[in-house]
Amino acid sequence: MGRGGAHVSGYGADYDASVMRLRERGSGARTFGGEGLFATIIGTYNECLQVSLDALTGIGGEIAETGEGLHMVSRNIRAAESTNVESFESPTWR
């Protein structure tokens, strides 16, 4: 679980980098100076793209936090197991 948590945390950074590359790339859609139907479609497409990228921006942090949480769970399990072993080895249980 600890190694898996480290991998998930790395995926969060990869995800953020991917969203940043998409944002830098832009939509690729341009109008050619007209104000007709095509310009309206392009404008709506660009707005939708920006809203989508804004929505995706915070997910990378959540992925990384999930990985950290998995790593913490792994540490807590090891600590609990160690404490249980010490407890059972104490004279009280003999």
PDB file of N, CA and C in Angstrom:
ATOM      1  N   MET A   1       0.823  -1.174   0.000  1.00  0.00           N
ATOM      2  CA  MET A   1       0.000   0.000   0.000  1.00  0.00           C
ATOM      3  C   MET A   1       0.880   1.256   0.000  1.00  0.00           C
ATOM      4  N   GLY A   2       2.008   1.188   0.689  1.00  0.00           N
ATOM      5  CA  GLY A   2       2.897   2.343   0.726  1.00  0.00           C
ATOM      6  C   GLY A   2       3.471   2.682  -0.638  1.00  0.00           C
ATOM      7  N   ARG A   3       3.926   1.641  -1.362  1.00  0.00           N
ATOM      8  CA  ARG A   3       4.452   1.879  -2.713  1.00  0.00           C
ATOM      9  C   ARG A   3       3.352   2.363  -3.645  1.00  0.00           C
ATOM     10  N   GLY A   4       2.163   1.786  -3.494  1.00  0.00           N
ATOM     11  CA  GLY A   4       1.032   2.222  -4.308  1.00  0.00           C
ATOM     12  C   GLY A   4       0.696   3.682  -4.066  1.00  0.00           C
ATOM     13  N   GLY A   5       0.784   4.101  -2.800  1.00  0.00           N
ATOM     14  CA  GLY A   5       0.529   5.502  -2.471  1.00  0.00           C
ATOM     15  C   GLY A   5       1.528   6.434  -3.129  1.00  0.00           C
ATOM     16  N   ALA A   6       2.791   6.003  -3.173  1.00  0.00           N
ATOM     17  CA  ALA A   6       3.814   6.817  -3.836  1.00  0.00           C
ATOM     18  C   ALA A   6       3.526   6.940  -5.325  1.00  0.00           C
ATOM     19  N   HIS A   7       3.079   5.836  -5.931  1.00  0.00           N
ATOM     20  CA  HIS A   7       2.744   5.875  -7.361  1.00  0.00           C
ATOM     21  C   HIS A   7       1.562   6.809  -7.607  1.00  0.00           C
ATOM     22  N   VAL A   8       0.545   6.710  -6.772  1.00  0.00           N
ATOM     23  CA  VAL A   8      -0.644   7.567  -6.949  1.00  0.00           C
ATOM     24  C   VAL A   8      -0.254   9.030  -6.798  1.00  0.00           C
ATOM     25  N   SER A   9       0.595   9.352  -5.835  1.00  0.00           N
ATOM     26  CA  SER A   9       1.043  10.744  -5.670  1.00  0.00           C
ATOM     27  C   SER A   9       1.738  11.246  -6.928  1.00  0.00           C
ATOM     28  N   GLY A  10       2.550  10.389  -7.530  1.00  0.00           N
ATOM     29  CA  GLY A  10       3.213  10.756  -8.785  1.00  0.00           C
ATOM     30  C   GLY A  10       2.224  10.982  -9.910  1.00  0.00           C
ATOM     31  N   TYR A  11       1.153  10.196  -9.920  1.00  0.00           N
ATOM     32  CA  TYR A  11       0.128  10.377 -10.949  1.00  0.00           C
ATOM     33  C   TYR A  11      -0.535  11.746 -10.823  1.00  0.00           C
ATOM     34  N   GLY A  12      -0.653  12.246  -9.593  1.00  0.00           N
ATOM     35  CA  GLY A  12      -1.234  13.575  -9.409  1.00  0.00           C
ATOM     36  C   GLY A  12      -0.400  14.652 -10.089  1.00  0.00           C
ATOM     37  N   ALA A  13       0.919  14.555  -9.943  1.00  0.00           N
ATOM     38  CA  ALA A  13       1.813  15.517 -10.602  1.00  0.00           C
ATOM     39  C   ALA A  13       1.737  15.373 -12.116  1.00  0.00           C
ATOM     40  N   ASP A  14       1.678  14.132 -12.600  1.00  0.00           N
ATOM     41  CA  ASP A  14       1.557  13.896 -14.044  1.00  0.00           C
ATOM     42  C   ASP A  14       0.248  14.482 -14.586  1.00  0.00           C
ATOM     43  N   TYR A  15      -0.811  14.313 -13.831  1.00  0.00           N
ATOM     44  CA  TYR A  15      -2.122  14.828 -14.234  1.00  0.00           C
ATOM     45  C   TYR A  15      -2.084  16.351 -14.340  1.00  0.00           C
ATOM     46  N   ASP A  16      -1.508  17.004 -13.309  1.00  0.00           N
ATOM     47  CA  ASP A  16      -1.397  18.468 -13.348  1.00  0.00           C
ATOM     48  C   ASP A  16      -0.598  18.928 -14.559  1.00  0.00           C
ATOM     49  N   ALA A  17       0.484  18.226 -14.866  1.00  0.00           N
ATOM     50  CA  ALA A  17       1.306  18.592 -16.022  1.00  0.00           C
ATOM     51  C   ALA A  17       0.519  18.433 -17.323  1.00  0.00           C
ATOM     52  N   SER A  18      -0.297  17.396 -17.398  1.00  0.00           N
ATOM     53  CA  SER A  18      -1.107  17.186 -18.608  1.00  0.00           C
ATOM     54  C   SER A  18      -2.126  18.295 -18.794  1.00  0.00           C
ATOM     55  N   VAL A  19      -2.787  18.685 -17.717  1.00  0.00           N
ATOM     56  CA  VAL A  19      -3.771  19.769 -17.807  1.00  0.00           C
ATOM     57  C   VAL A  19      -3.079  21.071 -18.202  1.00  0.00           C
ATOM     58  N   MET A  20      -1.874  21.301 -17.667  1.00  0.00           N
ATOM     59  CA  MET A  20      -1.143  22.525 -18.013  1.00  0.00           C
ATOM     60  C   MET A  20      -0.789  22.534 -19.498  1.00  0.00           C
ATOM     61  N   ARG A  21      -0.368  21.372 -20.033  1.00  0.00           N
ATOM     62  CA  ARG A  21      -0.041  21.299 -21.467  1.00  0.00           C
ATOM     63  C   ARG A  21      -1.288  21.561 -22.317  1.00  0.00           C
ATOM     64  N   LEU A  22      -2.428  21.028 -21.897  1.00  0.00           N
ATOM     65  CA  LEU A  22      -3.674  21.283 -22.631  1.00  0.00           C
ATOM     66  C   LEU A  22      -4.025  22.769 -22.606  1.00  0.00           C
ATOM     67  N   ARG A  23      -3.845  23.389 -21.449  1.00  0.00           N
ATOM     68  CA  ARG A  23      -4.156  24.815 -21.331  1.00  0.00           C
ATOM     69  C   ARG A  23      -3.232  25.649 -22.210  1.00  0.00           C
ATOM     70  N   GLU A  24      -1.942  25.302 -22.233  1.00  0.00           N
ATOM     71  CA  GLU A  24      -0.975  26.038 -23.051  1.00  0.00           C
ATOM     72  C   GLU A  24      -1.234  25.849 -24.545  1.00  0.00           C
ATOM     73  N   ARG A  25      -1.686  24.667 -24.913  1.00  0.00           N
ATOM     74  CA  ARG A  25      -1.935  24.372 -26.329  1.00  0.00           C
ATOM     75  C   ARG A  25      -3.074  25.201 -26.896  1.00  0.00           C
ATOM     76  N   GLY A  26      -4.061  25.483 -26.063  1.00  0.00           N
ATOM     77  CA  GLY A  26      -5.210  26.237 -26.547  1.00  0.00           C
ATOM     78  C   GLY A  26      -6.161  25.346 -27.314  1.00  0.00           C
ATOM     79  N   SER A  27      -7.169  25.943 -27.874  1.00  0.00           N
ATOM     80  CA  SER A  27      -8.205  25.158 -28.539  1.00  0.00           C
ATOM     81  C   SER A  27      -7.848  24.825 -29.978  1.00  0.00           C
ATOM     82  N   GLY A  28      -7.039  25.657 -30.596  1.00  0.00           N
ATOM     83  CA  GLY A  28      -6.720  25.438 -31.995  1.00  0.00           C
ATOM     84  C   GLY A  28      -7.820  25.923 -32.929  1.00  0.00           C
ATOM     85  N   ALA A  29      -8.917  26.384 -32.354  1.00  0.00           N
ATOM     86  CA  ALA A  29     -10.049  26.845 -33.171  1.00  0.00           C
ATOM     87  C   ALA A  29      -9.977  28.367 -33.291  1.00  0.00           C
ATOM     88  N   ARG A  30     -10.033  28.845 -34.490  1.00  0.00           N
ATOM     89  CA  ARG A  30      -9.964  30.286 -34.753  1.00  0.00           C
ATOM     90  C   ARG A  30     -11.053  30.665 -35.761  1.00  0.00           C
ATOM     91  N   THR A  31     -11.507  31.879 -35.635  1.00  0.00           N
ATOM     92  CA  THR A  31     -12.425  32.390 -36.656  1.00  0.00           C
ATOM     93  C   THR A  31     -11.618  33.202 -37.656  1.00  0.00           C
ATOM     94  N   PHE A  32     -12.194  33.426 -38.786  1.00  0.00           N
ATOM     95  CA  PHE A  32     -11.492  34.160 -39.831  1.00  0.00           C
ATOM     96  C   PHE A  32     -12.101  35.533 -40.034  1.00  0.00           C
ATOM     97  N   GLY A  33     -12.396  36.191 -38.917  1.00  0.00           N
ATOM     98  CA  GLY A  33     -12.866  37.562 -38.981  1.00  0.00           C
ATOM     99  C   GLY A  33     -14.363  37.717 -39.135  1.00  0.00           C
ATOM    100  N   GLY A  34     -15.113  36.672 -39.237  1.00  0.00           N
ATOM    101  CA  GLY A  34     -16.555  36.785 -39.398  1.00  0.00           C
ATOM    102  C   GLY A  34     -17.279  36.793 -38.064  1.00  0.00           C
ATOM    103  N   GLU A  35     -18.493  37.243 -38.095  1.00  0.00           N
ATOM    104  CA  GLU A  35     -19.330  37.249 -36.899  1.00  0.00           C
ATOM    105  C   GLU A  35     -20.542  36.351 -37.100  1.00  0.00           C
ATOM    106  N   GLY A  36     -20.464  35.445 -38.019  1.00  0.00           N
ATOM    107  CA  GLY A  36     -21.597  34.581 -38.348  1.00  0.00           C
ATOM    108  C   GLY A  36     -21.713  33.395 -37.414  1.00  0.00           C
ATOM    109  N   LEU A  37     -22.401  32.407 -37.893  1.00  0.00           N
ATOM    110  CA  LEU A  37     -22.666  31.195 -37.126  1.00  0.00           C
ATOM    111  C   LEU A  37     -21.373  30.496 -36.719  1.00  0.00           C
ATOM    112  N   PHE A  38     -20.410  30.426 -37.607  1.00  0.00           N
ATOM    113  CA  PHE A  38     -19.158  29.749 -37.303  1.00  0.00           C
ATOM    114  C   PHE A  38     -18.442  30.430 -36.136  1.00  0.00           C
ATOM    115  N   ALA A  39     -18.441  31.751 -36.098  1.00  0.00           N
ATOM    116  CA  ALA A  39     -17.809  32.488 -34.992  1.00  0.00           C
ATOM    117  C   ALA A  39     -18.505  32.176 -33.673  1.00  0.00           C
ATOM    118  N   THR A  40     -19.829  32.041 -33.702  1.00  0.00           N
ATOM    119  CA  THR A  40     -20.583  31.713 -32.492  1.00  0.00           C
ATOM    120  C   THR A  40     -20.222  30.309 -32.006  1.00  0.00           C
ATOM    121  N   ILE A  41     -20.117  29.369 -32.923  1.00  0.00           N
ATOM    122  CA  ILE A  41     -19.764  27.995 -32.559  1.00  0.00           C
ATOM    123  C   ILE A  41     -18.353  27.946 -31.972  1.00  0.00           C
ATOM    124  N   ILE A  42     -17.417  28.638 -32.606  1.00  0.00           N
ATOM    125  CA  ILE A  42     -16.031  28.663 -32.113  1.00  0.00           C
ATOM    126  C   ILE A  42     -15.968  29.309 -30.738  1.00  0.00           C
ATOM    127  N   GLY A  43     -16.676  30.400 -30.552  1.00  0.00           N
ATOM    128  CA  GLY A  43     -16.687  31.068 -29.249  1.00  0.00           C
ATOM    129  C   GLY A  43     -17.244  30.168 -28.152  1.00  0.00           C
ATOM    130  N   THR A  44     -18.310  29.478 -28.460  1.00  0.00           N
ATOM    131  CA  THR A  44     -18.912  28.554 -27.486  1.00  0.00           C
ATOM    132  C   THR A  44     -17.971  27.397 -27.190  1.00  0.00           C
ATOM    133  N   TYR A  45     -17.325  26.876 -28.214  1.00  0.00           N
ATOM    134  CA  TYR A  45     -16.362  25.785 -28.037  1.00  0.00           C
ATOM    135  C   TYR A  45     -15.206  26.227 -27.137  1.00  0.00           C
ATOM    136  N   ASN A  46     -14.658  27.413 -27.397  1.00  0.00           N
ATOM    137  CA  ASN A  46     -13.541  27.921 -26.586  1.00  0.00           C
ATOM    138  C   ASN A  46     -13.954  28.120 -25.130  1.00  0.00           C
ATOM    139  N   GLU A  47     -15.154  28.644 -24.928  1.00  0.00           N
ATOM    140  CA  GLU A  47     -15.642  28.840 -23.565  1.00  0.00           C
ATOM    141  C   GLU A  47     -15.815  27.495 -22.854  1.00  0.00           C
ATOM    142  N   CYS A  48     -16.371  26.517 -23.532  1.00  0.00           N
ATOM    143  CA  CYS A  48     -16.550  25.174 -22.968  1.00  0.00           C
ATOM    144  C   CYS A  48     -15.198  24.554 -22.617  1.00  0.00           C
ATOM    145  N   LEU A  49     -14.221  24.723 -23.487  1.00  0.00           N
ATOM    146  CA  LEU A  49     -12.894  24.195 -23.241  1.00  0.00           C
ATOM    147  C   LEU A  49     -12.293  24.803 -21.986  1.00  0.00           C
ATOM    148  N   GLN A  50     -12.403  26.119 -21.833  1.00  0.00           N
ATOM    149  CA  GLN A  50     -11.845  26.785 -20.655  1.00  0.00           C
ATOM    150  C   GLN A  50     -12.538  26.349 -19.367  1.00  0.00           C
ATOM    151  N   VAL A  51     -13.855  26.222 -19.405  1.00  0.00           N
ATOM    152  CA  VAL A  51     -14.592  25.769 -18.222  1.00  0.00           C
ATOM    153  C   VAL A  51     -14.161  24.349 -17.859  1.00  0.00           C
ATOM    154  N   SER A  52     -13.999  23.499 -18.860  1.00  0.00           N
ATOM    155  CA  SER A  52     -13.567  22.115 -18.615  1.00  0.00           C
ATOM    156  C   SER A  52     -12.171  22.077 -17.999  1.00  0.00           C
ATOM    157  N   LEU A  53     -11.254  22.858 -18.534  1.00  0.00           N
ATOM    158  CA  LEU A  53      -9.897  22.881 -17.992  1.00  0.00           C
ATOM    159  C   LEU A  53      -9.880  23.442 -16.578  1.00  0.00           C
ATOM    160  N   ASP A  54     -10.705  24.454 -16.313  1.00  0.00           N
ATOM    161  CA  ASP A  54     -10.801  24.986 -14.951  1.00  0.00           C
ATOM    162  C   ASP A  54     -11.313  23.923 -13.989  1.00  0.00           C
ATOM    163  N   ALA A  55     -12.285  23.117 -14.432  1.00  0.00           N
ATOM    164  CA  ALA A  55     -12.835  22.060 -13.586  1.00  0.00           C
ATOM    165  C   ALA A  55     -11.798  20.969 -13.324  1.00  0.00           C
ATOM    166  N   LEU A  56     -10.941  20.694 -14.294  1.00  0.00           N
ATOM    167  CA  LEU A  56      -9.949  19.627 -14.156  1.00  0.00           C
ATOM    168  C   LEU A  56      -8.721  20.053 -13.364  1.00  0.00           C
ATOM    169  N   THR A  57      -8.542  21.348 -13.162  1.00  0.00           N
ATOM    170  CA  THR A  57      -7.318  21.859 -12.557  1.00  0.00           C
ATOM    171  C   THR A  57      -7.082  21.322 -11.151  1.00  0.00           C
ATOM    172  N   GLY A  58      -8.095  21.214 -10.323  1.00  0.00           N
ATOM    173  CA  GLY A  58      -7.891  20.792  -8.939  1.00  0.00           C
ATOM    174  C   GLY A  58      -7.777  19.299  -8.726  1.00  0.00           C
ATOM    175  N   ILE A  59      -8.046  18.514  -9.738  1.00  0.00           N
ATOM    176  CA  ILE A  59      -8.080  17.066  -9.558  1.00  0.00           C
ATOM    177  C   ILE A  59      -6.688  16.493  -9.283  1.00  0.00           C
ATOM    178  N   GLY A  60      -5.655  17.046  -9.882  1.00  0.00           N
ATOM    179  CA  GLY A  60      -4.297  16.543  -9.663  1.00  0.00           C
ATOM    180  C   GLY A  60      -3.894  16.608  -8.197  1.00  0.00           C
ATOM    181  N   GLY A  61      -4.259  17.691  -7.533  1.00  0.00           N
ATOM    182  CA  GLY A  61      -3.971  17.811  -6.099  1.00  0.00           C
ATOM    183  C   GLY A  61      -4.703  16.765  -5.286  1.00  0.00           C
ATOM    184  N   GLU A  62      -5.935  16.491  -5.676  1.00  0.00           N
ATOM    185  CA  GLU A  62      -6.712  15.464  -4.974  1.00  0.00           C
ATOM    186  C   GLU A  62      -6.102  14.090  -5.179  1.00  0.00           C
ATOM    187  N   ILE A  63      -5.623  13.822  -6.387  1.00  0.00           N
ATOM    188  CA  ILE A  63      -4.968  12.539  -6.651  1.00  0.00           C
ATOM    189  C   ILE A  63      -3.722  12.396  -5.784  1.00  0.00           C
ATOM    190  N   ALA A  64      -2.919  13.456  -5.712  1.00  0.00           N
ATOM    191  CA  ALA A  64      -1.702  13.421  -4.895  1.00  0.00           C
ATOM    192  C   ALA A  64      -2.041  13.243  -3.420  1.00  0.00           C
ATOM    193  N   GLU A  65      -3.080  13.925  -2.929  1.00  0.00           N
ATOM    194  CA  GLU A  65      -3.484  13.771  -1.533  1.00  0.00           C
ATOM    195  C   GLU A  65      -3.980  12.358  -1.245  1.00  0.00           C
ATOM    196  N   THR A  66      -4.643  11.744  -2.206  1.00  0.00           N
ATOM    197  CA  THR A  66      -5.080  10.357  -2.040  1.00  0.00           C
ATOM    198  C   THR A  66      -3.870   9.440  -1.894  1.00  0.00           C
ATOM    199  N   GLY A  67      -2.846   9.675  -2.696  1.00  0.00           N
ATOM    200  CA  GLY A  67      -1.612   8.893  -2.582  1.00  0.00           C
ATOM    201  C   GLY A  67      -0.958   9.071  -1.224  1.00  0.00           C
ATOM    202  N   GLU A  68      -0.921  10.308  -0.736  1.00  0.00           N
ATOM    203  CA  GLU A  68      -0.361  10.562   0.597  1.00  0.00           C
ATOM    204  C   GLU A  68      -1.183   9.864   1.669  1.00  0.00           C
ATOM    205  N   GLY A  69      -2.501   9.853   1.495  1.00  0.00           N
ATOM    206  CA  GLY A  69      -3.376   9.166   2.442  1.00  0.00           C
ATOM    207  C   GLY A  69      -3.105   7.670   2.467  1.00  0.00           C
ATOM    208  N   LEU A  70      -2.921   7.066   1.292  1.00  0.00           N
ATOM    209  CA  LEU A  70      -2.595   5.637   1.233  1.00  0.00           C
ATOM    210  C   LEU A  70      -1.271   5.347   1.929  1.00  0.00           C
ATOM    211  N   HIS A  71      -0.300   6.224   1.727  1.00  0.00           N
ATOM    212  CA  HIS A  71       0.997   6.063   2.371  1.00  0.00           C
ATOM    213  C   HIS A  71       0.844   6.166   3.891  1.00  0.00           C
ATOM    214  N   MET A  72       0.025   7.107   4.352  1.00  0.00           N
ATOM    215  CA  MET A  72      -0.199   7.284   5.786  1.00  0.00           C
ATOM    216  C   MET A  72      -0.905   6.061   6.386  1.00  0.00           C
ATOM    217  N   VAL A  73      -1.875   5.515   5.667  1.00  0.00           N
ATOM    218  CA  VAL A  73      -2.571   4.318   6.140  1.00  0.00           C
ATOM    219  C   VAL A  73      -1.574   3.175   6.306  1.00  0.00           C
ATOM    220  N   SER A  74      -0.688   3.028   5.350  1.00  0.00           N
ATOM    221  CA  SER A  74       0.323   1.981   5.419  1.00  0.00           C
ATOM    222  C   SER A  74       1.196   2.161   6.663  1.00  0.00           C
ATOM    223  N   ARG A  75       1.629   3.381   6.924  1.00  0.00           N
ATOM    224  CA  ARG A  75       2.439   3.662   8.122  1.00  0.00           C
ATOM    225  C   ARG A  75       1.659   3.353   9.397  1.00  0.00           C
ATOM    226  N   ASN A  76       0.387   3.756   9.424  1.00  0.00           N
ATOM    227  CA  ASN A  76      -0.433   3.517  10.617  1.00  0.00           C
ATOM    228  C   ASN A  76      -0.645   2.025  10.863  1.00  0.00           C
ATOM    229  N   ILE A  77      -0.834   1.254   9.803  1.00  0.00           N
ATOM    230  CA  ILE A  77      -1.005  -0.198   9.949  1.00  0.00           C
ATOM    231  C   ILE A  77       0.266  -0.829  10.512  1.00  0.00           C
ATOM    232  N   ARG A  78       1.423  -0.420   9.977  1.00  0.00           N
ATOM    233  CA  ARG A  78       2.686  -0.956  10.500  1.00  0.00           C
ATOM    234  C   ARG A  78       2.870  -0.599  11.972  1.00  0.00           C
ATOM    235  N   ALA A  79       2.534   0.635  12.338  1.00  0.00           N
ATOM    236  CA  ALA A  79       2.668   1.057  13.738  1.00  0.00           C
ATOM    237  C   ALA A  79       1.709   0.274  14.636  1.00  0.00           C
ATOM    238  N   ALA A  80       0.483   0.058  14.176  1.00  0.00           N
ATOM    239  CA  ALA A  80      -0.490  -0.695  14.973  1.00  0.00           C
ATOM    240  C   ALA A  80      -0.046  -2.144  15.132  1.00  0.00           C
ATOM    241  N   GLU A  81       0.466  -2.754  14.075  1.00  0.00           N
ATOM    242  CA  GLU A  81       0.944  -4.137  14.162  1.00  0.00           C
ATOM    243  C   GLU A  81       2.121  -4.251  15.118  1.00  0.00           C
ATOM    244  N   SER A  82       3.008  -3.291  15.057  1.00  0.00           N
ATOM    245  CA  SER A  82       4.156  -3.286  15.956  1.00  0.00           C
ATOM    246  C   SER A  82       3.706  -3.157  17.407  1.00  0.00           C
ATOM    247  N   THR A  83       2.754  -2.279  17.659  1.00  0.00           N
ATOM    248  CA  THR A  83       2.228  -2.090  19.010  1.00  0.00           C
ATOM    249  C   THR A  83       1.530  -3.352  19.498  1.00  0.00           C
ATOM    250  N   ASN A  84       0.787  -4.010  18.618  1.00  0.00           N
ATOM    251  CA  ASN A  84       0.113  -5.256  18.992  1.00  0.00           C
ATOM    252  C   ASN A  84       1.125  -6.343  19.351  1.00  0.00           C
ATOM    253  N   VAL A  85       2.179  -6.465  18.581  1.00  0.00           N
ATOM    254  CA  VAL A  85       3.214  -7.463  18.872  1.00  0.00           C
ATOM    255  C   VAL A  85       3.834  -7.176  20.227  1.00  0.00           C
ATOM    256  N   GLU A  86       4.175  -5.919  20.490  1.00  0.00           N
ATOM    257  CA  GLU A  86       4.755  -5.550  21.789  1.00  0.00           C
ATOM    258  C   GLU A  86       3.788  -5.848  22.924  1.00  0.00           C
ATOM    259  N   SER A  87       2.515  -5.578  22.691  1.00  0.00           N
ATOM    260  CA  SER A  87       1.511  -5.808  23.720  1.00  0.00           C
ATOM    261  C   SER A  87       1.383  -7.297  24.045  1.00  0.00           C
ATOM    262  N   PHE A  88       1.355  -8.148  23.011  1.00  0.00           N
ATOM    263  CA  PHE A  88       1.219  -9.580  23.241  1.00  0.00           C
ATOM    264  C   PHE A  88       2.474 -10.195  23.846  1.00  0.00           C
ATOM    265  N   GLU A  89       3.604  -9.558  23.667  1.00  0.00           N
ATOM    266  CA  GLU A  89       4.845 -10.061  24.238  1.00  0.00           C
ATOM    267  C   GLU A  89       5.025  -9.617  25.680  1.00  0.00           C
ATOM    268  N   SER A  90       4.179  -8.741  26.163  1.00  0.00           N
ATOM    269  CA  SER A  90       4.304  -8.236  27.528  1.00  0.00           C
ATOM    270  C   SER A  90       3.896  -9.328  28.521  1.00  0.00           C
ATOM    271  N   PRO A  91       4.372  -9.246  29.761  1.00  0.00           N
ATOM    272  CA  PRO A  91       4.054 -10.262  30.775  1.00  0.00           C
ATOM    273  C   PRO A  91       2.555 -10.357  31.093  1.00  0.00           C
ATOM    274  N   THR A  92       1.794  -9.348  30.806  1.00  0.00           N
ATOM    275  CA  THR A  92       0.372  -9.358  31.100  1.00  0.00           C
ATOM    276  C   THR A  92      -0.340 -10.478  30.350  1.00  0.00           C
ATOM    277  N   TRP A  93       0.104 -10.795  29.153  1.00  0.00           N
ATOM    278  CA  TRP A  93      -0.554 -11.804  28.314  1.00  0.00           C
ATOM    279  C   TRP A  93      -0.022 -13.223  28.558  1.00  0.00           C
ATOM    280  N   ARG A  94       0.940 -13.363  29.402  1.00  0.00           N
ATOM    281  CA  ARG A  94       1.515 -14.706  29.618  1.00  0.00           C
ATOM    282  C   ARG A  94       0.884 -15.397  30.760  1.00  0.00           C
TER     283      ARG A  94
END
